[in-house]
Amino acid sequence: MKNQTTTYSKSKQGILPMFISDFLDICDPVLTFDEFMEGIDLAKYLRNIPEHETGRIRYNPVNMLKTVLFGFMTQGYMSLRELEDNCRVNIRFMYLIDNERPSYRTFSYFINDVLGDSIEDIFNDINKKIFEQENVDLNHLYIDGSKFEANANKYSWVWKKATEKSRYRLFEKITALFHEINTDLEWSGLKIEANVEYAPEQLREIADQYAKVWNVDRSDFVYGKGHRKTCQQRQYEKLLEYASKLEEYIEKVNICGPARNSYSKTDHSATFMRIKTDYMGNDQLLPAYNVQVGVADEYIAVVDVNQYRSDMDCFVPLMEQFKKTYGFYPKYPTADAGYGSYNNYIYCEQHDMEKYMKFTMFKKETEDKKYHNDPFRAVNFRFNSEGYMICPNEKRFIFSHRRAVRGNEYGRQEEIYVCEDCSNCPYTAQCKKTENNRTIRINQELTAMHQEVIENLESIHGALLRMNRSIQAEGTFGIMKNDRNYKRIVRRGINSVRLEIFLVSIGQNLYKYHNKKMRLQKSA
């Protein structure tokens, strides 16, 4: 007979050691992260948290902050439910949160209400500590921007110009209604004055007066099939309907503001922009935010979220953000052709910054010799002893007038010159396309700026800056979008989006810091 043995032990027993840190490798990223964060006084940003008189003890806010930042460091973007789940099963998060288990609602309250006002200061403090240890050169700043799709419905657009057109069409309907009402009120001697534009308050006041004249009682109004409205009911309801519609149009225009032409109904801060990834395949604009970064030695030194569709308008706000953070302007801001404009070049001159931003025709100017040396380009015309521009046919160009450039902040003007006589010119086919004398527009100051930019960027220093910009600035967005899979905004509203972008940027810098530290240890 076989001996029957009974086993009373369980395979899932408690084991030693009892400290979570003993399970972690000495090079584990959570230990690098925790050691780094201990050198920053995070508690000064978490002192205004209200204390509950009843209920359970609040989670340690410093540990909560470390857990949130470590989540963004490891994954690029971590959702609230992923944070909750990792605190239950991931030993690294359990180490940071002291084996507590906050829910996703707790993380939501902490991020939105506690970190909302102080996240920018936390980002700056973390950066300053990294930059001190890494000796980061902030004078060389590599700038780039990328459009991130907003968390808004695709076909929820509101166009400012379309709203304005609808409002003026409504003004015409109101005028026609006033003429109809005046015809019916001829017996009373009363008359409503018609104008070009109207205000909602004016229409509501007219509706009240109209109700008094005709003794309109809203309880007698009829609706539905089989009922016929009286003329007074119809006119009174139209007045109120037009007033409500005017209020709607005014609200839409105010939401757009002076600097935008569109917004989304589901996220009023999002602007419709053209994004490179057109997954819809119909060339439609998508609601998005324009995220700008300034990178120094592979770290995000400054970040900004804008509602402008063009990168050109984002340069000055980004530089002002840099000055506010570090107390000075970068000496060599390097950017691509989306940032080169008269306004930005003047801004650089005013703040002692070198011009290393390409302009629109930079590539054609430097690589296309035929275009650059074209004798029929206005910038290649020679000047005679009298100061006149001379075309290849030896004809003078006479100054006509100056014209202000629309949207220019520094009063830029274009000079208009007209050829004295283009008749019987042998170069007509190459020089102009109309039968009139050729007209050219030129701005000597902007032309001189373009020449300075070409000299800067074609130098050895400029070539190195251009190479580094393509690696560091564009590489930052490449890592953020492709390696760390952050391709779309999650939150709604400009303030919430800024909070999200700062969290992602902090995670990106900490991720880069840990990788550099690990590489140094391996090489040593």
Short mmCIF file of C-alpha atoms in Angstrom, two decimals:
data_model
loop_
_atom_site.label_atom_id
_atom_site.label_comp_id
_atom_site.label_asym_id
_atom_site.label_seq_id
_atom_site.Cartn_x
_atom_site.Cartn_y
_atom_site.Cartn_z
CA MET A 1 0.00 0.00 0.00
CA LYS A 2 1.10 3.56 -0.78
CA ASN A 3 1.56 6.06 2.02
CA GLN A 4 -0.94 8.95 1.74
CA THR A 5 0.69 12.27 2.79
CA THR A 6 -1.31 15.43 3.36
CA THR A 7 0.28 18.77 2.42
CA TYR A 8 -0.90 21.66 4.57
CA SER A 9 1.31 24.35 3.01
CA LYS A 10 0.08 26.88 0.38
CA SER A 11 2.00 27.92 -2.69
CA LYS A 12 1.06 31.60 -2.23
CA GLN A 13 2.58 32.34 1.13
CA GLY A 14 4.04 35.53 2.49
CA ILE A 15 7.77 35.85 1.85
CA LEU A 16 10.59 38.01 3.07
CA PRO A 17 11.88 40.69 2.74
CA MET A 18 8.99 42.93 3.76
CA PHE A 19 10.39 46.16 2.25
CA ILE A 20 9.33 46.82 -1.34
CA SER A 21 12.63 48.57 -2.12
CA ASP A 22 14.46 45.29 -1.60
CA PHE A 23 12.72 43.85 -4.67
CA LEU A 24 13.95 46.67 -6.90
CA ASP A 25 17.17 46.62 -8.88
CA ILE A 26 19.73 49.26 -7.93
CA CYS A 27 19.44 50.77 -11.44
CA ASP A 28 15.66 50.72 -11.47
CA PRO A 29 14.22 53.99 -12.89
CA VAL A 30 11.96 54.47 -9.88
CA LEU A 31 14.99 54.73 -7.59
CA THR A 32 16.65 57.26 -9.91
CA PHE A 33 13.40 59.20 -10.03
CA ASP A 34 12.86 59.14 -6.25
CA GLU A 35 16.43 60.20 -5.53
CA PHE A 36 16.11 63.10 -7.95
CA MET A 37 12.75 64.27 -6.61
CA GLU A 38 13.98 64.21 -3.00
CA GLY A 39 16.28 67.11 -3.90
CA ILE A 40 13.31 69.35 -4.77
CA ASP A 41 11.01 70.95 -2.21
CA LEU A 42 7.72 69.74 -3.65
CA ALA A 43 5.78 70.39 -0.45
CA LYS A 44 5.81 74.18 -1.01
CA TYR A 45 3.41 73.73 -3.93
CA LEU A 46 1.06 71.49 -1.93
CA ARG A 47 0.42 73.55 1.21
CA ASN A 48 -2.96 74.99 0.24
CA ILE A 49 -4.75 71.64 0.26
CA PRO A 50 -7.83 71.90 2.53
CA GLU A 51 -7.93 69.51 5.45
CA HIS A 52 -11.01 67.34 6.00
CA GLU A 53 -12.38 67.36 9.55
CA THR A 54 -14.11 64.03 9.06
CA GLY A 55 -13.44 60.89 7.05
CA ARG A 56 -10.25 59.01 6.35
CA ILE A 57 -6.78 60.56 6.50
CA ARG A 58 -5.75 62.27 3.24
CA TYR A 59 -3.17 60.57 1.04
CA ASN A 60 0.31 62.06 1.27
CA PRO A 61 0.25 64.79 -1.45
CA VAL A 62 4.01 64.55 -2.08
CA ASN A 63 3.71 60.82 -2.74
CA MET A 64 0.70 61.49 -4.96
CA LEU A 65 2.70 64.03 -6.97
CA LYS A 66 5.64 61.64 -7.33
CA THR A 67 3.32 58.88 -8.49
CA VAL A 68 1.68 61.09 -11.12
CA LEU A 69 5.00 62.38 -12.46
CA PHE A 70 6.54 58.90 -12.53
CA GLY A 71 3.54 57.66 -14.51
CA PHE A 72 4.11 60.34 -17.14
CA MET A 73 7.84 59.58 -17.08
CA THR A 74 7.38 55.89 -17.83
CA GLN A 75 4.65 56.01 -20.49
CA GLY A 76 4.55 59.54 -21.91
CA TYR A 77 0.90 59.83 -20.94
CA MET A 78 -0.84 57.76 -18.27
CA SER A 79 -4.60 57.84 -17.77
CA LEU A 80 -6.24 58.04 -14.36
CA ARG A 81 -7.40 54.43 -14.41
CA GLU A 82 -3.93 53.28 -15.40
CA LEU A 83 -2.53 55.18 -12.40
CA GLU A 84 -5.05 53.47 -10.13
CA ASP A 85 -4.29 50.04 -11.57
CA ASN A 86 -0.51 50.49 -11.34
CA CYS A 87 -0.77 51.47 -7.67
CA ARG A 88 -2.41 48.08 -7.05
CA VAL A 89 -0.18 45.78 -9.11
CA ASN A 90 3.04 47.59 -10.09
CA ILE A 91 5.78 47.34 -7.48
CA ARG A 92 7.39 50.61 -8.59
CA PHE A 93 4.21 52.60 -8.02
CA MET A 94 3.58 50.77 -4.74
CA TYR A 95 7.03 51.90 -3.62
CA LEU A 96 6.28 55.56 -4.43
CA ILE A 97 2.77 55.65 -2.94
CA ASP A 98 3.78 53.73 0.23
CA ASN A 99 1.50 50.81 -0.71
CA GLU A 100 -1.62 53.03 -0.67
CA ARG A 101 -4.35 52.54 -3.28
CA PRO A 102 -5.86 55.85 -4.41
CA SER A 103 -8.75 55.62 -6.83
CA TYR A 104 -8.84 57.26 -10.24
CA ARG A 105 -11.24 59.88 -8.83
CA THR A 106 -8.64 60.80 -6.20
CA PHE A 107 -6.00 61.22 -8.91
CA SER A 108 -8.45 63.31 -10.96
CA TYR A 109 -9.09 65.68 -8.04
CA PHE A 110 -5.38 65.91 -7.26
CA ILE A 111 -4.29 66.69 -10.84
CA ASN A 112 -7.08 69.14 -11.69
CA ASP A 113 -7.55 70.98 -8.40
CA VAL A 114 -4.18 70.72 -6.66
CA LEU A 115 -1.68 70.78 -9.55
CA GLY A 116 -3.61 73.14 -11.83
CA ASP A 117 -2.10 76.38 -10.50
CA SER A 118 1.39 75.13 -9.63
CA ILE A 119 2.32 72.75 -12.45
CA GLU A 120 4.31 75.38 -14.34
CA ASP A 121 6.40 76.18 -11.25
CA ILE A 122 7.00 72.46 -10.68
CA PHE A 123 8.11 72.11 -14.32
CA ASN A 124 10.54 75.03 -13.90
CA ASP A 125 11.99 73.72 -10.62
CA ILE A 126 12.58 70.26 -12.07
CA ASN A 127 14.21 71.80 -15.14
CA LYS A 128 16.51 74.03 -13.11
CA LYS A 129 17.77 71.05 -11.11
CA ILE A 130 18.35 69.01 -14.29
CA PHE A 131 20.08 71.92 -16.01
CA GLU A 132 22.41 72.47 -13.05
CA GLN A 133 23.48 68.83 -13.01
CA GLU A 134 23.79 68.53 -16.80
CA ASN A 135 25.27 72.01 -17.45
CA VAL A 136 22.65 72.72 -20.11
CA ASP A 137 23.40 75.60 -22.50
CA LEU A 138 20.26 77.76 -22.64
CA ASN A 139 21.70 80.26 -25.12
CA HIS A 140 21.21 77.76 -27.95
CA LEU A 141 17.48 77.10 -28.14
CA TYR A 142 15.97 74.87 -30.82
CA ILE A 143 12.34 75.72 -31.53
CA ASP A 144 9.64 73.66 -33.18
CA GLY A 145 5.88 73.30 -33.06
CA SER A 146 3.38 70.55 -33.68
CA LYS A 147 -0.41 70.48 -33.91
CA PHE A 148 -2.10 67.99 -31.58
CA GLU A 149 -5.69 67.04 -32.29
CA ALA A 150 -8.06 68.17 -29.54
CA ASN A 151 -10.55 66.00 -27.71
CA ALA A 152 -13.44 67.45 -29.67
CA ASN A 153 -15.93 66.26 -32.27
CA LYS A 154 -14.67 66.47 -35.84
CA TYR A 155 -17.69 68.18 -37.43
CA SER A 156 -18.45 70.57 -34.58
CA TRP A 157 -16.96 73.67 -36.15
CA VAL A 158 -18.18 77.25 -35.77
CA TRP A 159 -16.76 79.69 -38.32
CA LYS A 160 -16.48 83.33 -37.37
CA LYS A 161 -16.94 84.70 -40.89
CA ALA A 162 -19.96 82.50 -41.53
CA THR A 163 -21.45 83.70 -38.25
CA GLU A 164 -20.93 87.32 -39.26
CA LYS A 165 -22.63 86.73 -42.62
CA SER A 166 -25.58 85.02 -40.91
CA ARG A 167 -25.88 87.90 -38.48
CA TYR A 168 -26.08 90.49 -41.27
CA ARG A 169 -28.67 88.37 -43.08
CA LEU A 170 -30.65 88.35 -39.84
CA PHE A 171 -30.42 92.16 -39.69
CA GLU A 172 -32.15 92.27 -43.09
CA LYS A 173 -34.92 89.98 -41.82
CA ILE A 174 -35.41 92.18 -38.76
CA THR A 175 -35.68 95.27 -40.97
CA ALA A 176 -38.31 93.54 -43.12
CA LEU A 177 -40.22 92.54 -39.98
CA PHE A 178 -40.16 96.15 -38.73
CA HIS A 179 -41.61 97.36 -42.03
CA GLU A 180 -44.39 94.79 -41.71
CA ILE A 181 -45.12 95.84 -38.12
CA ASN A 182 -45.11 99.54 -39.06
CA THR A 183 -47.69 98.84 -41.78
CA ASP A 184 -49.98 97.19 -39.22
CA LEU A 185 -49.46 100.07 -36.73
CA GLU A 186 -50.32 102.92 -39.07
CA TRP A 187 -53.63 103.43 -37.27
CA SER A 188 -51.81 104.17 -33.97
CA GLY A 189 -49.26 106.64 -35.33
CA LEU A 190 -46.43 104.57 -33.82
CA LYS A 191 -43.39 103.63 -35.89
CA ILE A 192 -40.31 101.50 -35.24
CA GLU A 193 -37.13 103.02 -36.60
CA ALA A 194 -35.15 100.65 -38.81
CA ASN A 195 -31.34 100.57 -38.58
CA VAL A 196 -28.46 98.73 -40.23
CA GLU A 197 -27.63 96.72 -37.08
CA TYR A 198 -29.62 95.72 -34.00
CA ALA A 199 -28.96 94.52 -30.46
CA PRO A 200 -30.85 91.73 -28.65
CA GLU A 201 -31.85 94.06 -25.81
CA GLN A 202 -33.37 96.46 -28.33
CA LEU A 203 -35.50 93.69 -29.88
CA ARG A 204 -36.72 92.47 -26.48
CA GLU A 205 -37.70 96.01 -25.50
CA ILE A 206 -39.58 96.44 -28.81
CA ALA A 207 -41.33 93.10 -28.18
CA ASP A 208 -42.48 94.31 -24.74
CA GLN A 209 -43.82 97.55 -26.22
CA TYR A 210 -45.47 95.63 -29.03
CA ALA A 211 -47.25 93.39 -26.50
CA LYS A 212 -48.59 96.44 -24.67
CA VAL A 213 -49.90 98.11 -27.84
CA TRP A 214 -51.75 95.00 -29.06
CA ASN A 215 -52.60 93.66 -25.56
CA VAL A 216 -50.81 90.41 -26.37
CA ASP A 217 -51.53 87.64 -23.85
CA ARG A 218 -49.17 84.68 -24.19
CA SER A 219 -51.68 82.38 -22.54
CA ASP A 220 -53.91 82.77 -25.62
CA PHE A 221 -51.20 81.64 -28.05
CA VAL A 222 -52.01 78.54 -30.10
CA TYR A 223 -49.62 75.88 -31.37
CA GLY A 224 -49.74 72.65 -33.31
CA LYS A 225 -51.57 71.23 -36.27
CA GLY A 226 -55.04 72.57 -36.96
CA HIS A 227 -54.44 75.96 -35.29
CA ARG A 228 -53.80 79.21 -37.08
CA LYS A 229 -51.63 81.82 -35.38
CA THR A 230 -52.76 85.41 -35.34
CA CYS A 231 -50.64 88.08 -36.99
CA GLN A 232 -49.80 89.56 -33.58
CA GLN A 233 -48.66 86.19 -32.18
CA ARG A 234 -46.51 85.51 -35.24
CA GLN A 235 -44.83 88.94 -35.15
CA TYR A 236 -44.29 88.82 -31.38
CA GLU A 237 -42.71 85.35 -31.55
CA LYS A 238 -40.46 86.43 -34.43
CA LEU A 239 -39.17 89.37 -32.39
CA LEU A 240 -38.22 87.07 -29.52
CA GLU A 241 -36.78 84.46 -31.90
CA TYR A 242 -34.59 87.03 -33.66
CA ALA A 243 -33.40 88.39 -30.29
CA SER A 244 -32.35 84.89 -29.18
CA LYS A 245 -30.60 84.28 -32.50
CA LEU A 246 -28.69 87.56 -32.20
CA GLU A 247 -27.53 86.59 -28.70
CA GLU A 248 -26.32 83.27 -30.10
CA TYR A 249 -24.33 84.98 -32.87
CA ILE A 250 -22.79 87.48 -30.42
CA GLU A 251 -21.75 84.64 -28.12
CA LYS A 252 -20.08 82.77 -31.00
CA VAL A 253 -18.14 85.85 -32.12
CA ASN A 254 -17.02 86.54 -28.53
CA ILE A 255 -15.82 82.94 -28.10
CA CYS A 256 -13.74 83.22 -31.27
CA GLY A 257 -12.23 86.52 -30.11
CA PRO A 258 -10.13 88.82 -32.29
CA ALA A 259 -7.31 86.31 -32.97
CA ARG A 260 -9.29 83.25 -34.10
CA ASN A 261 -11.62 82.42 -36.97
CA SER A 262 -13.11 79.19 -35.65
CA TYR A 263 -13.73 77.02 -32.60
CA SER A 264 -15.30 73.69 -31.74
CA LYS A 265 -18.70 73.36 -30.10
CA THR A 266 -17.43 70.60 -27.82
CA ASP A 267 -14.19 72.37 -26.88
CA HIS A 268 -14.41 76.14 -27.22
CA SER A 269 -10.64 76.56 -26.83
CA ALA A 270 -9.80 74.29 -29.78
CA THR A 271 -9.22 75.89 -33.19
CA PHE A 272 -9.71 74.11 -36.50
CA MET A 273 -6.33 73.61 -38.16
CA ARG A 274 -4.82 71.61 -40.97
CA ILE A 275 -3.00 68.60 -39.52
CA LYS A 276 -0.47 66.52 -41.44
CA THR A 277 -2.11 63.24 -40.46
CA ASP A 278 -5.38 63.51 -42.35
CA TYR A 279 -6.81 60.14 -41.39
CA MET A 280 -10.27 61.27 -42.51
CA GLY A 281 -8.97 61.42 -46.08
CA ASN A 282 -11.16 64.35 -47.15
CA ASP A 283 -8.78 67.25 -46.49
CA GLN A 284 -10.97 68.60 -43.69
CA LEU A 285 -9.69 70.80 -40.89
CA LEU A 286 -9.58 69.22 -37.45
CA PRO A 287 -9.89 70.81 -33.98
CA ALA A 288 -6.38 71.11 -32.55
CA TYR A 289 -3.91 73.00 -30.37
CA ASN A 290 -0.54 74.30 -31.52
CA VAL A 291 2.09 73.04 -29.03
CA GLN A 292 5.42 74.91 -29.11
CA VAL A 293 8.64 73.67 -27.47
CA GLY A 294 12.08 75.16 -27.03
CA VAL A 295 14.71 72.42 -26.63
CA ALA A 296 18.17 72.91 -25.11
CA ASP A 297 20.62 69.99 -25.01
CA GLU A 298 17.76 67.52 -25.66
CA TYR A 299 15.66 68.81 -22.75
CA ILE A 300 12.43 70.77 -23.11
CA ALA A 301 13.41 74.14 -21.63
CA VAL A 302 10.17 75.97 -22.40
CA VAL A 303 6.76 74.84 -23.63
CA ASP A 304 3.66 76.76 -24.63
CA VAL A 305 0.17 75.94 -25.91
CA ASN A 306 -1.34 78.29 -28.50
CA GLN A 307 -4.54 78.60 -30.49
CA TYR A 308 -2.77 80.11 -33.52
CA ARG A 309 -2.79 78.07 -36.72
CA SER A 310 0.57 79.49 -37.84
CA ASP A 311 3.89 78.91 -36.06
CA MET A 312 4.90 82.45 -37.03
CA ASP A 313 2.58 83.97 -34.41
CA CYS A 314 3.81 81.58 -31.69
CA PHE A 315 7.45 82.74 -31.64
CA VAL A 316 7.04 85.89 -29.52
CA PRO A 317 4.84 84.24 -26.81
CA LEU A 318 7.35 81.39 -26.53
CA MET A 319 10.29 83.80 -26.12
CA GLU A 320 8.37 85.81 -23.51
CA GLN A 321 7.71 82.57 -21.65
CA PHE A 322 11.44 81.78 -21.78
CA LYS A 323 12.33 85.25 -20.45
CA LYS A 324 9.78 84.94 -17.64
CA THR A 325 11.26 81.59 -16.60
CA TYR A 326 15.03 82.17 -16.90
CA GLY A 327 15.36 85.95 -16.78
CA PHE A 328 17.05 86.38 -20.17
CA TYR A 329 16.49 85.71 -23.87
CA PRO A 330 18.38 82.95 -25.72
CA LYS A 331 21.23 84.26 -27.84
CA TYR A 332 20.70 81.83 -30.73
CA PRO A 333 17.03 80.86 -31.21
CA THR A 334 17.00 78.43 -34.15
CA ALA A 335 13.79 77.61 -35.99
CA ASP A 336 12.53 76.48 -39.38
CA ALA A 337 10.92 78.53 -42.14
CA GLY A 338 7.59 78.71 -40.32
CA TYR A 339 8.98 81.31 -37.91
CA GLY A 340 10.85 83.70 -40.22
CA SER A 341 8.91 86.97 -40.56
CA TYR A 342 9.53 90.70 -40.38
CA ASN A 343 7.86 90.91 -36.96
CA ASN A 344 9.98 88.12 -35.50
CA TYR A 345 13.23 89.51 -36.96
CA ILE A 346 12.52 92.97 -35.49
CA TYR A 347 11.68 91.31 -32.17
CA CYS A 348 15.06 89.54 -32.22
CA GLU A 349 16.87 92.83 -32.89
CA GLN A 350 15.06 94.54 -30.03
CA HIS A 351 16.05 91.81 -27.54
CA ASP A 352 19.64 91.18 -28.71
CA MET A 353 18.97 87.78 -30.29
CA GLU A 354 20.70 86.56 -33.44
CA LYS A 355 18.55 85.76 -36.48
CA TYR A 356 18.73 82.01 -37.06
CA MET A 357 15.12 81.46 -38.22
CA LYS A 358 14.68 80.51 -41.86
CA PHE A 359 12.26 82.45 -44.03
CA THR A 360 9.81 81.02 -46.55
CA MET A 361 12.06 81.12 -49.64
CA PHE A 362 15.28 80.18 -47.82
CA LYS A 363 15.68 76.79 -49.51
CA LYS A 364 15.02 78.21 -52.96
CA GLU A 365 17.37 81.13 -52.32
CA THR A 366 20.25 78.90 -51.22
CA GLU A 367 19.82 75.81 -53.43
CA ASP A 368 18.26 77.08 -56.67
CA LYS A 369 21.02 79.09 -58.37
CA LYS A 370 18.83 79.85 -61.38
CA TYR A 371 16.22 81.47 -59.13
CA HIS A 372 18.82 83.24 -56.99
CA ASN A 373 20.63 84.79 -59.96
CA ASP A 374 17.52 85.53 -62.02
CA PRO A 375 18.18 89.01 -63.51
CA PHE A 376 14.45 89.76 -63.66
CA ARG A 377 13.95 89.52 -59.89
CA ALA A 378 13.49 92.93 -58.31
CA VAL A 379 16.17 92.29 -55.67
CA ASN A 380 18.73 91.69 -58.45
CA PHE A 381 18.10 94.99 -60.23
CA ARG A 382 21.11 97.31 -60.15
CA PHE A 383 21.06 100.97 -59.13
CA ASN A 384 22.46 103.74 -61.33
CA SER A 385 24.36 106.81 -60.16
CA GLU A 386 21.08 108.71 -59.69
CA GLY A 387 19.70 106.06 -57.32
CA TYR A 388 17.14 104.57 -59.72
CA MET A 389 16.62 100.83 -60.09
CA ILE A 390 17.51 99.70 -63.59
CA CYS A 391 15.97 96.64 -65.26
CA PRO A 392 17.84 94.41 -67.78
CA ASN A 393 16.39 96.56 -70.58
CA GLU A 394 18.09 99.64 -69.03
CA LYS A 395 14.75 101.22 -68.07
CA ARG A 396 14.28 103.11 -64.82
CA PHE A 397 11.77 102.17 -62.14
CA ILE A 398 10.02 105.25 -60.74
CA PHE A 399 8.85 105.29 -57.11
CA SER A 400 5.03 105.34 -56.98
CA HIS A 401 3.88 105.08 -53.35
CA ARG A 402 4.25 103.20 -50.08
CA ARG A 403 1.69 100.74 -48.79
CA ALA A 404 1.32 99.42 -45.26
CA VAL A 405 1.48 95.63 -44.90
CA ARG A 406 -1.67 94.29 -43.29
CA GLY A 407 -1.27 92.69 -39.88
CA ASN A 408 2.25 94.01 -39.26
CA GLU A 409 2.94 95.16 -35.70
CA TYR A 410 5.95 97.34 -36.47
CA GLY A 411 4.52 99.51 -39.25
CA ARG A 412 6.20 97.66 -42.10
CA GLN A 413 5.59 99.26 -45.49
CA GLU A 414 6.20 98.10 -49.04
CA GLU A 415 7.57 100.46 -51.66
CA ILE A 416 5.82 100.30 -55.02
CA TYR A 417 7.89 101.08 -58.15
CA VAL A 418 6.65 101.29 -61.75
CA CYS A 419 8.78 100.94 -64.89
CA GLU A 420 8.95 104.13 -66.93
CA ASP A 421 8.31 102.35 -70.25
CA CYS A 422 7.89 98.65 -71.05
CA SER A 423 6.82 99.09 -74.67
CA ASN A 424 8.83 97.17 -77.28
CA CYS A 425 10.84 95.45 -74.53
CA PRO A 426 12.63 92.32 -75.84
CA TYR A 427 12.34 90.66 -72.40
CA THR A 428 8.56 91.03 -72.02
CA ALA A 429 7.89 87.28 -71.93
CA GLN A 430 10.49 86.75 -69.19
CA CYS A 431 9.88 89.90 -67.18
CA LYS A 432 6.10 90.43 -66.87
CA LYS A 433 2.73 88.83 -67.59
CA THR A 434 0.49 91.83 -68.31
CA GLU A 435 0.47 94.49 -71.02
CA ASN A 436 0.94 97.33 -68.53
CA ASN A 437 4.26 98.63 -67.31
CA ARG A 438 5.77 96.30 -64.76
CA THR A 439 5.11 97.07 -61.10
CA ILE A 440 7.32 95.71 -58.31
CA ARG A 441 6.99 95.68 -54.54
CA ILE A 442 10.12 95.78 -52.45
CA ASN A 443 11.20 96.38 -48.87
CA GLN A 444 14.92 97.06 -48.57
CA GLU A 445 14.95 96.44 -44.81
CA LEU A 446 13.38 92.98 -45.10
CA THR A 447 15.68 92.10 -48.01
CA ALA A 448 18.71 93.02 -45.87
CA MET A 449 17.33 90.85 -43.04
CA HIS A 450 16.97 87.88 -45.38
CA GLN A 451 20.55 88.32 -46.51
CA GLU A 452 21.72 88.40 -42.88
CA VAL A 453 19.76 85.21 -42.13
CA ILE A 454 21.33 83.46 -45.14
CA GLU A 455 24.83 84.45 -43.97
CA ASN A 456 24.11 83.25 -40.43
CA LEU A 457 22.66 79.91 -41.43
CA GLU A 458 25.21 79.21 -44.18
CA SER A 459 28.12 79.67 -41.75
CA ILE A 460 29.68 76.70 -39.94
CA HIS A 461 27.94 77.70 -36.71
CA GLY A 462 24.62 78.03 -38.54
CA ALA A 463 25.00 74.64 -40.23
CA LEU A 464 25.61 73.00 -36.85
CA LEU A 465 22.58 74.76 -35.38
CA ARG A 466 20.37 73.64 -38.26
CA MET A 467 21.55 70.05 -37.87
CA ASN A 468 20.99 70.09 -34.11
CA ARG A 469 17.55 71.63 -34.49
CA SER A 470 16.38 68.84 -36.78
CA ILE A 471 17.74 66.26 -34.33
CA GLN A 472 16.67 67.77 -31.03
CA ALA A 473 13.49 69.82 -31.64
CA GLU A 474 11.90 67.57 -34.24
CA GLY A 475 13.29 64.52 -32.44
CA THR A 476 11.49 65.59 -29.26
CA PHE A 477 8.13 65.45 -31.00
CA GLY A 478 9.15 62.19 -32.68
CA ILE A 479 9.85 60.56 -29.32
CA MET A 480 6.71 62.09 -27.79
CA LYS A 481 4.39 60.93 -30.57
CA ASN A 482 5.85 57.68 -31.86
CA ASP A 483 8.01 56.19 -29.09
CA ARG A 484 5.80 57.26 -26.18
CA ASN A 485 2.51 57.21 -28.13
CA TYR A 486 1.19 60.64 -27.13
CA LYS A 487 -0.58 61.81 -30.28
CA ARG A 488 -3.78 63.47 -29.14
CA ILE A 489 -4.91 65.85 -26.39
CA VAL A 490 -7.07 64.17 -23.75
CA ARG A 491 -8.40 67.12 -21.74
CA ARG A 492 -10.62 69.99 -22.86
CA GLY A 493 -10.16 73.73 -22.32
CA ILE A 494 -6.97 75.73 -22.75
CA ASN A 495 -6.06 75.63 -19.04
CA SER A 496 -6.55 71.88 -18.75
CA VAL A 497 -4.60 71.32 -21.97
CA ARG A 498 -1.70 73.42 -20.64
CA LEU A 499 -1.73 71.31 -17.47
CA GLU A 500 -1.60 68.13 -19.56
CA ILE A 501 1.22 69.39 -21.81
CA PHE A 502 3.30 70.43 -18.79
CA LEU A 503 2.86 66.96 -17.26
CA VAL A 504 3.90 65.31 -20.53
CA SER A 505 6.92 67.65 -20.81
CA ILE A 506 8.03 66.89 -17.25
CA GLY A 507 7.75 63.19 -17.98
CA GLN A 508 9.75 63.64 -21.19
CA ASN A 509 12.59 65.47 -19.40
CA LEU A 510 12.73 62.94 -16.54
CA TYR A 511 12.72 60.10 -19.08
CA LYS A 512 15.61 61.73 -20.93
CA TYR A 513 17.48 62.40 -17.66
CA HIS A 514 17.24 58.75 -16.57
CA ASN A 515 18.38 57.44 -19.97
CA LYS A 516 21.41 59.73 -19.97
CA LYS A 517 22.32 58.66 -16.46
CA MET A 518 22.07 54.98 -17.37
CA ARG A 519 24.26 55.51 -20.45
CA LEU A 520 26.92 57.20 -18.35
CA GLN A 521 26.91 54.30 -15.88
CA LYS A 522 27.28 51.74 -18.66
CA SER A 523 30.14 53.64 -20.29
CA ALA A 524 31.89 53.98 -16.92
#
